[in-house]
Amino acid sequence: MTNASFWNPAITETFTSAISQSTPLLDIHCQSKNNDLGVRTLKSGDKCDFSFHRNLLDTTHFYCKFTWGANTTTFDVYYKHKSPCKYTGVIATDLYCIWMIEDNAIYLARTNNPSPHDFEYVRTWD
């Protein structure tokens, strides 16, 4: 995506499964108050994504439930300045949040083409 609008840039959430290959598949269920994106099932190396724009009041709120075998966790992937995926600069441009889900934890990079050192620890499984 390009910088579609200065006033309402696009936000893209991408999820990559980096879990062990000989383990259960990863289920990701993302939704907001108005949009249920359904469950996506990923094997190791698979990706899925979705894009959206903030609403005028900046109350857009997306959260996801991650399930991998007996492991599960649910958290906000985008909500104002309260979630890990957020604008960090003064000028809002298109925002890319690339999530890497691994056996031991979940990591995030805020760039369109991240290198391994761009990923930051976010949380472990509940």
PDB file of N, CA, C and O in Angstrom, residues 61-124:
ATOM      1  N   HIS A  61     -10.772  -0.372  17.064  1.00  0.00           N
ATOM      2  CA  HIS A  61     -10.235  -1.315  18.041  1.00  0.00           C
ATOM      3  C   HIS A  61     -10.311  -2.725  17.446  1.00  0.00           C
ATOM      4  O   HIS A  61     -11.401  -3.258  17.247  1.00  0.00           O
ATOM      5  N   PHE A  62      -9.167  -3.306  17.141  1.00  0.00           N
ATOM      6  CA  PHE A  62      -9.095  -4.689  16.683  1.00  0.00           C
ATOM      7  C   PHE A  62      -8.350  -5.516  17.720  1.00  0.00           C
ATOM      8  O   PHE A  62      -7.326  -5.083  18.243  1.00  0.00           O
ATOM      9  N   TYR A  63      -8.875  -6.671  18.007  1.00  0.00           N
ATOM     10  CA  TYR A  63      -8.209  -7.607  18.914  1.00  0.00           C
ATOM     11  C   TYR A  63      -8.228  -8.981  18.271  1.00  0.00           C
ATOM     12  O   TYR A  63      -9.057  -9.274  17.407  1.00  0.00           O
ATOM     13  N   CYS A  64      -7.282  -9.820  18.665  1.00  0.00           N
ATOM     14  CA  CYS A  64      -7.161 -11.158  18.084  1.00  0.00           C
ATOM     15  C   CYS A  64      -6.961 -12.193  19.183  1.00  0.00           C
ATOM     16  O   CYS A  64      -6.303 -11.928  20.187  1.00  0.00           O
ATOM     17  N   LYS A  65      -7.518 -13.366  18.923  1.00  0.00           N
ATOM     18  CA  LYS A  65      -7.292 -14.524  19.779  1.00  0.00           C
ATOM     19  C   LYS A  65      -6.397 -15.481  19.008  1.00  0.00           C
ATOM     20  O   LYS A  65      -6.692 -15.828  17.859  1.00  0.00           O
ATOM     21  N   PHE A  66      -5.306 -15.886  19.625  1.00  0.00           N
ATOM     22  CA  PHE A  66      -4.345 -16.808  19.029  1.00  0.00           C
ATOM     23  C   PHE A  66      -4.460 -18.138  19.761  1.00  0.00           C
ATOM     24  O   PHE A  66      -4.379 -18.169  20.994  1.00  0.00           O
ATOM     25  N   THR A  67      -4.644 -19.225  19.023  1.00  0.00           N
ATOM     26  CA  THR A  67      -4.742 -20.549  19.621  1.00  0.00           C
ATOM     27  C   THR A  67      -3.772 -21.477  18.914  1.00  0.00           C
ATOM     28  O   THR A  67      -3.778 -21.578  17.684  1.00  0.00           O
ATOM     29  N   TRP A  68      -2.940 -22.135  19.702  1.00  0.00           N
ATOM     30  CA  TRP A  68      -1.959 -23.087  19.171  1.00  0.00           C
ATOM     31  C   TRP A  68      -1.907 -24.268  20.121  1.00  0.00           C
ATOM     32  O   TRP A  68      -1.330 -24.170  21.205  1.00  0.00           O
ATOM     33  N   GLY A  69      -2.576 -25.345  19.757  1.00  0.00           N
ATOM     34  CA  GLY A  69      -2.678 -26.492  20.654  1.00  0.00           C
ATOM     35  C   GLY A  69      -3.360 -26.073  21.941  1.00  0.00           C
ATOM     36  O   GLY A  69      -4.443 -25.489  21.914  1.00  0.00           O
ATOM     37  N   ALA A  70      -2.727 -26.335  23.089  1.00  0.00           N
ATOM     38  CA  ALA A  70      -3.282 -25.953  24.390  1.00  0.00           C
ATOM     39  C   ALA A  70      -2.977 -24.504  24.749  1.00  0.00           C
ATOM     40  O   ALA A  70      -3.462 -23.993  25.758  1.00  0.00           O
ATOM     41  N   ASN A  71      -2.189 -23.810  23.942  1.00  0.00           N
ATOM     42  CA  ASN A  71      -1.815 -22.420  24.207  1.00  0.00           C
ATOM     43  C   ASN A  71      -2.837 -21.476  23.599  1.00  0.00           C
ATOM     44  O   ASN A  71      -3.289 -21.672  22.471  1.00  0.00           O
ATOM     45  N   THR A  72      -3.165 -20.428  24.348  1.00  0.00           N
ATOM     46  CA  THR A  72      -4.077 -19.414  23.831  1.00  0.00           C
ATOM     47  C   THR A  72      -3.737 -18.067  24.451  1.00  0.00           C
ATOM     48  O   THR A  72      -3.217 -17.997  25.575  1.00  0.00           O
ATOM     49  N   THR A  73      -3.997 -17.007  23.711  1.00  0.00           N
ATOM     50  CA  THR A  73      -3.853 -15.657  24.238  1.00  0.00           C
ATOM     51  C   THR A  73      -4.706 -14.731  23.382  1.00  0.00           C
ATOM     52  O   THR A  73      -4.875 -14.957  22.185  1.00  0.00           O
ATOM     53  N   THR A  74      -5.258 -13.715  24.007  1.00  0.00           N
ATOM     54  CA  THR A  74      -6.075 -12.713  23.319  1.00  0.00           C
ATOM     55  C   THR A  74      -5.573 -11.338  23.733  1.00  0.00           C
ATOM     56  O   THR A  74      -5.362 -11.088  24.924  1.00  0.00           O
ATOM     57  N   PHE A  75      -5.386 -10.452  22.763  1.00  0.00           N
ATOM     58  CA  PHE A  75      -4.961  -9.100  23.099  1.00  0.00           C
ATOM     59  C   PHE A  75      -5.278  -8.138  21.960  1.00  0.00           C
ATOM     60  O   PHE A  75      -5.569  -8.542  20.840  1.00  0.00           O
ATOM     61  N   ASP A  76      -5.224  -6.848  22.271  1.00  0.00           N
ATOM     62  CA  ASP A  76      -5.465  -5.801  21.284  1.00  0.00           C
ATOM     63  C   ASP A  76      -4.299  -5.737  20.312  1.00  0.00           C
ATOM     64  O   ASP A  76      -3.147  -5.603  20.743  1.00  0.00           O
ATOM     65  N   VAL A  77      -4.589  -5.821  19.027  1.00  0.00           N
ATOM     66  CA  VAL A  77      -3.541  -5.630  18.026  1.00  0.00           C
ATOM     67  C   VAL A  77      -3.555  -4.202  17.493  1.00  0.00           C
ATOM     68  O   VAL A  77      -2.562  -3.738  16.946  1.00  0.00           O
ATOM     69  N   TYR A  78      -4.682  -3.497  17.660  1.00  0.00           N
ATOM     70  CA  TYR A  78      -4.726  -2.073  17.347  1.00  0.00           C
ATOM     71  C   TYR A  78      -5.822  -1.415  18.180  1.00  0.00           C
ATOM     72  O   TYR A  78      -6.987  -1.794  18.109  1.00  0.00           O
ATOM     73  N   TYR A  79      -5.422  -0.435  18.975  1.00  0.00           N
ATOM     74  CA  TYR A  79      -6.387   0.365  19.736  1.00  0.00           C
ATOM     75  C   TYR A  79      -5.698   1.631  20.207  1.00  0.00           C
ATOM     76  O   TYR A  79      -4.905   1.605  21.152  1.00  0.00           O
ATOM     77  N   LYS A  80      -5.972   2.716  19.529  1.00  0.00           N
ATOM     78  CA  LYS A  80      -5.399   4.028  19.841  1.00  0.00           C
ATOM     79  C   LYS A  80      -3.903   3.903  20.118  1.00  0.00           C
ATOM     80  O   LYS A  80      -3.169   3.346  19.350  1.00  0.00           O
ATOM     81  N   HIS A  81      -3.492   4.410  21.274  1.00  0.00           N
ATOM     82  CA  HIS A  81      -2.078   4.358  21.651  1.00  0.00           C
ATOM     83  C   HIS A  81      -1.839   3.327  22.747  1.00  0.00           C
ATOM     84  O   HIS A  81      -0.815   3.340  23.415  1.00  0.00           O
ATOM     85  N   LYS A  82      -2.806   2.415  22.925  1.00  0.00           N
ATOM     86  CA  LYS A  82      -2.735   1.444  24.014  1.00  0.00           C
ATOM     87  C   LYS A  82      -2.200   0.091  23.580  1.00  0.00           C
ATOM     88  O   LYS A  82      -1.892  -0.741  24.408  1.00  0.00           O
ATOM     89  N   SER A  83      -2.123  -0.170  22.298  1.00  0.00           N
ATOM     90  CA  SER A  83      -1.667  -1.474  21.808  1.00  0.00           C
ATOM     91  C   SER A  83      -0.242  -1.365  21.268  1.00  0.00           C
ATOM     92  O   SER A  83       0.239  -0.270  20.990  1.00  0.00           O
ATOM     93  N   PRO A  84       0.423  -2.483  21.100  1.00  0.00           N
ATOM     94  CA  PRO A  84       1.785  -2.446  20.549  1.00  0.00           C
ATOM     95  C   PRO A  84       1.849  -1.875  19.133  1.00  0.00           C
ATOM     96  O   PRO A  84       2.824  -1.243  18.762  1.00  0.00           O
ATOM     97  N   CYS A  85       0.809  -2.103  18.337  1.00  0.00           N
ATOM     98  CA  CYS A  85       0.757  -1.563  16.978  1.00  0.00           C
ATOM     99  C   CYS A  85       0.172  -0.164  17.062  1.00  0.00           C
ATOM    100  O   CYS A  85      -1.032   0.017  17.246  1.00  0.00           O
ATOM    101  N   LYS A  86       1.025   0.851  16.955  1.00  0.00           N
ATOM    102  CA  LYS A  86       0.563   2.233  17.094  1.00  0.00           C
ATOM    103  C   LYS A  86       1.504   3.169  16.368  1.00  0.00           C
ATOM    104  O   LYS A  86       2.639   2.819  16.052  1.00  0.00           O
ATOM    105  N   TYR A  87       1.010   4.341  16.101  1.00  0.00           N
ATOM    106  CA  TYR A  87       1.846   5.366  15.495  1.00  0.00           C
ATOM    107  C   TYR A  87       2.828   5.889  16.532  1.00  0.00           C
ATOM    108  O   TYR A  87       2.464   6.118  17.680  1.00  0.00           O
ATOM    109  N   THR A  88       4.071   6.045  16.119  1.00  0.00           N
ATOM    110  CA  THR A  88       5.085   6.534  17.059  1.00  0.00           C
ATOM    111  C   THR A  88       5.620   7.901  16.673  1.00  0.00           C
ATOM    112  O   THR A  88       6.320   8.525  17.452  1.00  0.00           O
ATOM    113  N   GLY A  89       5.284   8.372  15.493  1.00  0.00           N
ATOM    114  CA  GLY A  89       5.769   9.675  15.041  1.00  0.00           C
ATOM    115  C   GLY A  89       4.671  10.716  15.052  1.00  0.00           C
ATOM    116  O   GLY A  89       3.519  10.449  15.380  1.00  0.00           O
ATOM    117  N   VAL A  90       5.029  11.925  14.683  1.00  0.00           N
ATOM    118  CA  VAL A  90       4.084  13.030  14.639  1.00  0.00           C
ATOM    119  C   VAL A  90       3.216  12.943  13.386  1.00  0.00           C
ATOM    120  O   VAL A  90       2.006  13.152  13.437  1.00  0.00           O
ATOM    121  N   ILE A  91       3.820  12.633  12.260  1.00  0.00           N
ATOM    122  CA  ILE A  91       3.096  12.541  11.005  1.00  0.00           C
ATOM    123  C   ILE A  91       2.643  11.106  10.784  1.00  0.00           C
ATOM    124  O   ILE A  91       3.448  10.183  10.792  1.00  0.00           O
ATOM    125  N   ALA A  92       1.344  10.928  10.600  1.00  0.00           N
ATOM    126  CA  ALA A  92       0.791   9.597  10.391  1.00  0.00           C
ATOM    127  C   ALA A  92       0.910   9.207   8.921  1.00  0.00           C
ATOM    128  O   ALA A  92       0.383   9.881   8.053  1.00  0.00           O
ATOM    129  N   THR A  93       1.649   8.146   8.675  1.00  0.00           N
ATOM    130  CA  THR A  93       1.744   7.564   7.339  1.00  0.00           C
ATOM    131  C   THR A  93       1.173   6.154   7.438  1.00  0.00           C
ATOM    132  O   THR A  93       0.777   5.714   8.511  1.00  0.00           O
ATOM    133  N   ASP A  94       1.136   5.449   6.338  1.00  0.00           N
ATOM    134  CA  ASP A  94       0.661   4.074   6.401  1.00  0.00           C
ATOM    135  C   ASP A  94       1.450   3.328   7.472  1.00  0.00           C
ATOM    136  O   ASP A  94       2.656   3.506   7.610  1.00  0.00           O
ATOM    137  N   LEU A  95       0.743   2.509   8.237  1.00  0.00           N
ATOM    138  CA  LEU A  95       1.352   1.791   9.345  1.00  0.00           C
ATOM    139  C   LEU A  95       1.335   0.297   9.038  1.00  0.00           C
ATOM    140  O   LEU A  95       0.299  -0.250   8.654  1.00  0.00           O
ATOM    141  N   TYR A  96       2.472  -0.345   9.192  1.00  0.00           N
ATOM    142  CA  TYR A  96       2.597  -1.785   8.979  1.00  0.00           C
ATOM    143  C   TYR A  96       3.001  -2.430  10.292  1.00  0.00           C
ATOM    144  O   TYR A  96       4.027  -2.080  10.868  1.00  0.00           O
ATOM    145  N   CYS A  97       2.189  -3.376  10.746  1.00  0.00           N
ATOM    146  CA  CYS A  97       2.501  -4.123  11.960  1.00  0.00           C
ATOM    147  C   CYS A  97       2.612  -5.587  11.567  1.00  0.00           C
ATOM    148  O   CYS A  97       1.626  -6.219  11.174  1.00  0.00           O
ATOM    149  N   ILE A  98       3.821  -6.090  11.640  1.00  0.00           N
ATOM    150  CA  ILE A  98       4.126  -7.460  11.242  1.00  0.00           C
ATOM    151  C   ILE A  98       4.329  -8.280  12.511  1.00  0.00           C
ATOM    152  O   ILE A  98       5.265  -8.040  13.272  1.00  0.00           O
ATOM    153  N   TRP A  99       3.426  -9.221  12.739  1.00  0.00           N
ATOM    154  CA  TRP A  99       3.466 -10.067  13.932  1.00  0.00           C
ATOM    155  C   TRP A  99       4.115 -11.399  13.592  1.00  0.00           C
ATOM    156  O   TRP A  99       3.798 -12.004  12.578  1.00  0.00           O
ATOM    157  N   MET A 100       5.034 -11.845  14.431  1.00  0.00           N
ATOM    158  CA  MET A 100       5.693 -13.140  14.290  1.00  0.00           C
ATOM    159  C   MET A 100       5.301 -13.986  15.497  1.00  0.00           C
ATOM    160  O   MET A 100       5.613 -13.629  16.637  1.00  0.00           O
ATOM    161  N   ILE A 101       4.585 -15.083  15.236  1.00  0.00           N
ATOM    162  CA  ILE A 101       4.121 -15.945  16.308  1.00  0.00           C
ATOM    163  C   ILE A 101       5.036 -17.158  16.373  1.00  0.00           C
ATOM    164  O   ILE A 101       5.136 -17.922  15.415  1.00  0.00           O
ATOM    165  N   GLU A 102       5.738 -17.297  17.490  1.00  0.00           N
ATOM    166  CA  GLU A 102       6.693 -18.382  17.680  1.00  0.00           C
ATOM    167  C   GLU A 102       6.258 -19.283  18.825  1.00  0.00           C
ATOM    168  O   GLU A 102       5.320 -18.959  19.559  1.00  0.00           O
ATOM    169  N   ASP A 103       6.944 -20.396  18.993  1.00  0.00           N
ATOM    170  CA  ASP A 103       6.615 -21.361  20.046  1.00  0.00           C
ATOM    171  C   ASP A 103       6.629 -20.734  21.441  1.00  0.00           C
ATOM    172  O   ASP A 103       5.797 -21.060  22.279  1.00  0.00           O
ATOM    173  N   ASN A 104       7.567 -19.840  21.684  1.00  0.00           N
ATOM    174  CA  ASN A 104       7.760 -19.316  23.035  1.00  0.00           C
ATOM    175  C   ASN A 104       7.158 -17.934  23.267  1.00  0.00           C
ATOM    176  O   ASN A 104       6.958 -17.539  24.407  1.00  0.00           O
ATOM    177  N   ALA A 105       6.868 -17.176  22.200  1.00  0.00           N
ATOM    178  CA  ALA A 105       6.410 -15.800  22.391  1.00  0.00           C
ATOM    179  C   ALA A 105       5.881 -15.223  21.072  1.00  0.00           C
ATOM    180  O   ALA A 105       5.996 -15.838  20.016  1.00  0.00           O
ATOM    181  N   ILE A 106       5.349 -14.004  21.185  1.00  0.00           N
ATOM    182  CA  ILE A 106       4.840 -13.261  20.027  1.00  0.00           C
ATOM    183  C   ILE A 106       5.647 -11.972  19.921  1.00  0.00           C
ATOM    184  O   ILE A 106       5.879 -11.285  20.924  1.00  0.00           O
ATOM    185  N   TYR A 107       6.064 -11.649  18.691  1.00  0.00           N
ATOM    186  CA  TYR A 107       6.931 -10.508  18.427  1.00  0.00           C
ATOM    187  C   TYR A 107       6.281  -9.590  17.401  1.00  0.00           C
ATOM    188  O   TYR A 107       5.425 -10.014  16.627  1.00  0.00           O
ATOM    189  N   LEU A 108       6.722  -8.329  17.374  1.00  0.00           N
ATOM    190  CA  LEU A 108       6.151  -7.336  16.467  1.00  0.00           C
ATOM    191  C   LEU A 108       7.245  -6.481  15.849  1.00  0.00           C
ATOM    192  O   LEU A 108       8.185  -6.067  16.536  1.00  0.00           O
ATOM    193  N   ALA A 109       7.095  -6.207  14.560  1.00  0.00           N
ATOM    194  CA  ALA A 109       7.933  -5.222  13.862  1.00  0.00           C
ATOM    195  C   ALA A 109       6.990  -4.200  13.232  1.00  0.00           C
ATOM    196  O   ALA A 109       5.947  -4.565  12.677  1.00  0.00           O
ATOM    197  N   ARG A 110       7.344  -2.933  13.311  1.00  0.00           N
ATOM    198  CA  ARG A 110       6.510  -1.866  12.759  1.00  0.00           C
ATOM    199  C   ARG A 110       7.105  -1.303  11.476  1.00  0.00           C
ATOM    200  O   ARG A 110       7.349  -0.120  11.365  1.00  0.00           O
ATOM    201  N   THR A 111       7.335  -2.170  10.530  1.00  0.00           N
ATOM    202  CA  THR A 111       7.877  -1.757   9.245  1.00  0.00           C
ATOM    203  C   THR A 111       7.403  -2.736   8.189  1.00  0.00           C
ATOM    204  O   THR A 111       7.105  -3.892   8.498  1.00  0.00           O
ATOM    205  N   ASN A 112       7.320  -2.299   6.958  1.00  0.00           N
ATOM    206  CA  ASN A 112       6.750  -3.123   5.900  1.00  0.00           C
ATOM    207  C   ASN A 112       7.605  -4.336   5.547  1.00  0.00           C
ATOM    208  O   ASN A 112       7.083  -5.404   5.287  1.00  0.00           O
ATOM    209  N   ASN A 113       8.903  -4.194   5.530  1.00  0.00           N
ATOM    210  CA  ASN A 113       9.811  -5.294   5.182  1.00  0.00           C
ATOM    211  C   ASN A 113      10.831  -5.483   6.301  1.00  0.00           C
ATOM    212  O   ASN A 113      11.989  -5.106   6.159  1.00  0.00           O
ATOM    213  N   PRO A 114      10.409  -6.090   7.420  1.00  0.00           N
ATOM    214  CA  PRO A 114      11.305  -6.157   8.579  1.00  0.00           C
ATOM    215  C   PRO A 114      12.441  -7.148   8.400  1.00  0.00           C
ATOM    216  O   PRO A 114      12.313  -8.162   7.726  1.00  0.00           O
ATOM    217  N   SER A 115      13.543  -6.809   9.018  1.00  0.00           N
ATOM    218  CA  SER A 115      14.654  -7.755   9.147  1.00  0.00           C
ATOM    219  C   SER A 115      14.518  -8.384  10.534  1.00  0.00           C
ATOM    220  O   SER A 115      13.762  -7.881  11.372  1.00  0.00           O
ATOM    221  N   PRO A 116      15.222  -9.461  10.811  1.00  0.00           N
ATOM    222  CA  PRO A 116      15.082 -10.118  12.120  1.00  0.00           C
ATOM    223  C   PRO A 116      15.305  -9.186  13.314  1.00  0.00           C
ATOM    224  O   PRO A 116      14.639  -9.326  14.333  1.00  0.00           O
ATOM    225  N   HIS A 117      16.206  -8.211  13.199  1.00  0.00           N
ATOM    226  CA  HIS A 117      16.466  -7.334  14.351  1.00  0.00           C
ATOM    227  C   HIS A 117      15.371  -6.281  14.561  1.00  0.00           C
ATOM    228  O   HIS A 117      15.371  -5.580  15.570  1.00  0.00           O
ATOM    229  N   ASP A 118      14.416  -6.160  13.629  1.00  0.00           N
ATOM    230  CA  ASP A 118      13.309  -5.210  13.782  1.00  0.00           C
ATOM    231  C   ASP A 118      12.225  -5.720  14.734  1.00  0.00           C
ATOM    232  O   ASP A 118      11.407  -4.941  15.216  1.00  0.00           O
ATOM    233  N   PHE A 119      12.210  -7.018  15.005  1.00  0.00           N
ATOM    234  CA  PHE A 119      11.155  -7.592  15.830  1.00  0.00           C
ATOM    235  C   PHE A 119      11.429  -7.370  17.310  1.00  0.00           C
ATOM    236  O   PHE A 119      12.535  -7.559  17.778  1.00  0.00           O
ATOM    237  N   GLU A 120      10.381  -6.956  18.011  1.00  0.00           N
ATOM    238  CA  GLU A 120      10.441  -6.726  19.454  1.00  0.00           C
ATOM    239  C   GLU A 120       9.508  -7.709  20.156  1.00  0.00           C
ATOM    240  O   GLU A 120       8.408  -7.981  19.670  1.00  0.00           O
ATOM    241  N   TYR A 121       9.929  -8.168  21.295  1.00  0.00           N
ATOM    242  CA  TYR A 121       9.092  -9.047  22.120  1.00  0.00           C
ATOM    243  C   TYR A 121       7.825  -8.306  22.515  1.00  0.00           C
ATOM    244  O   TYR A 121       7.878  -7.144  22.949  1.00  0.00           O
ATOM    245  N   VAL A 122       6.668  -8.973  22.426  1.00  0.00           N
ATOM    246  CA  VAL A 122       5.404  -8.387  22.872  1.00  0.00           C
ATOM    247  C   VAL A 122       4.844  -9.147  24.066  1.00  0.00           C
ATOM    248  O   VAL A 122       4.514  -8.556  25.076  1.00  0.00           O
ATOM    249  N   ARG A 123       4.759 -10.485  23.950  1.00  0.00           N
ATOM    250  CA  ARG A 123       4.173 -11.265  25.053  1.00  0.00           C
ATOM    251  C   ARG A 123       4.417 -12.740  24.857  1.00  0.00           C
ATOM    252  O   ARG A 123       4.725 -13.189  23.763  1.00  0.00           O
ATOM    253  N   THR A 124       4.239 -13.485  25.937  1.00  0.00           N
ATOM    254  CA  THR A 124       4.284 -14.941  25.870  1.00  0.00           C
ATOM    255  C   THR A 124       2.848 -15.451  25.770  1.00  0.00           C
ATOM    256  O   THR A 124       1.888 -14.674  25.857  1.00  0.00           O
TER     257      THR A 124
END
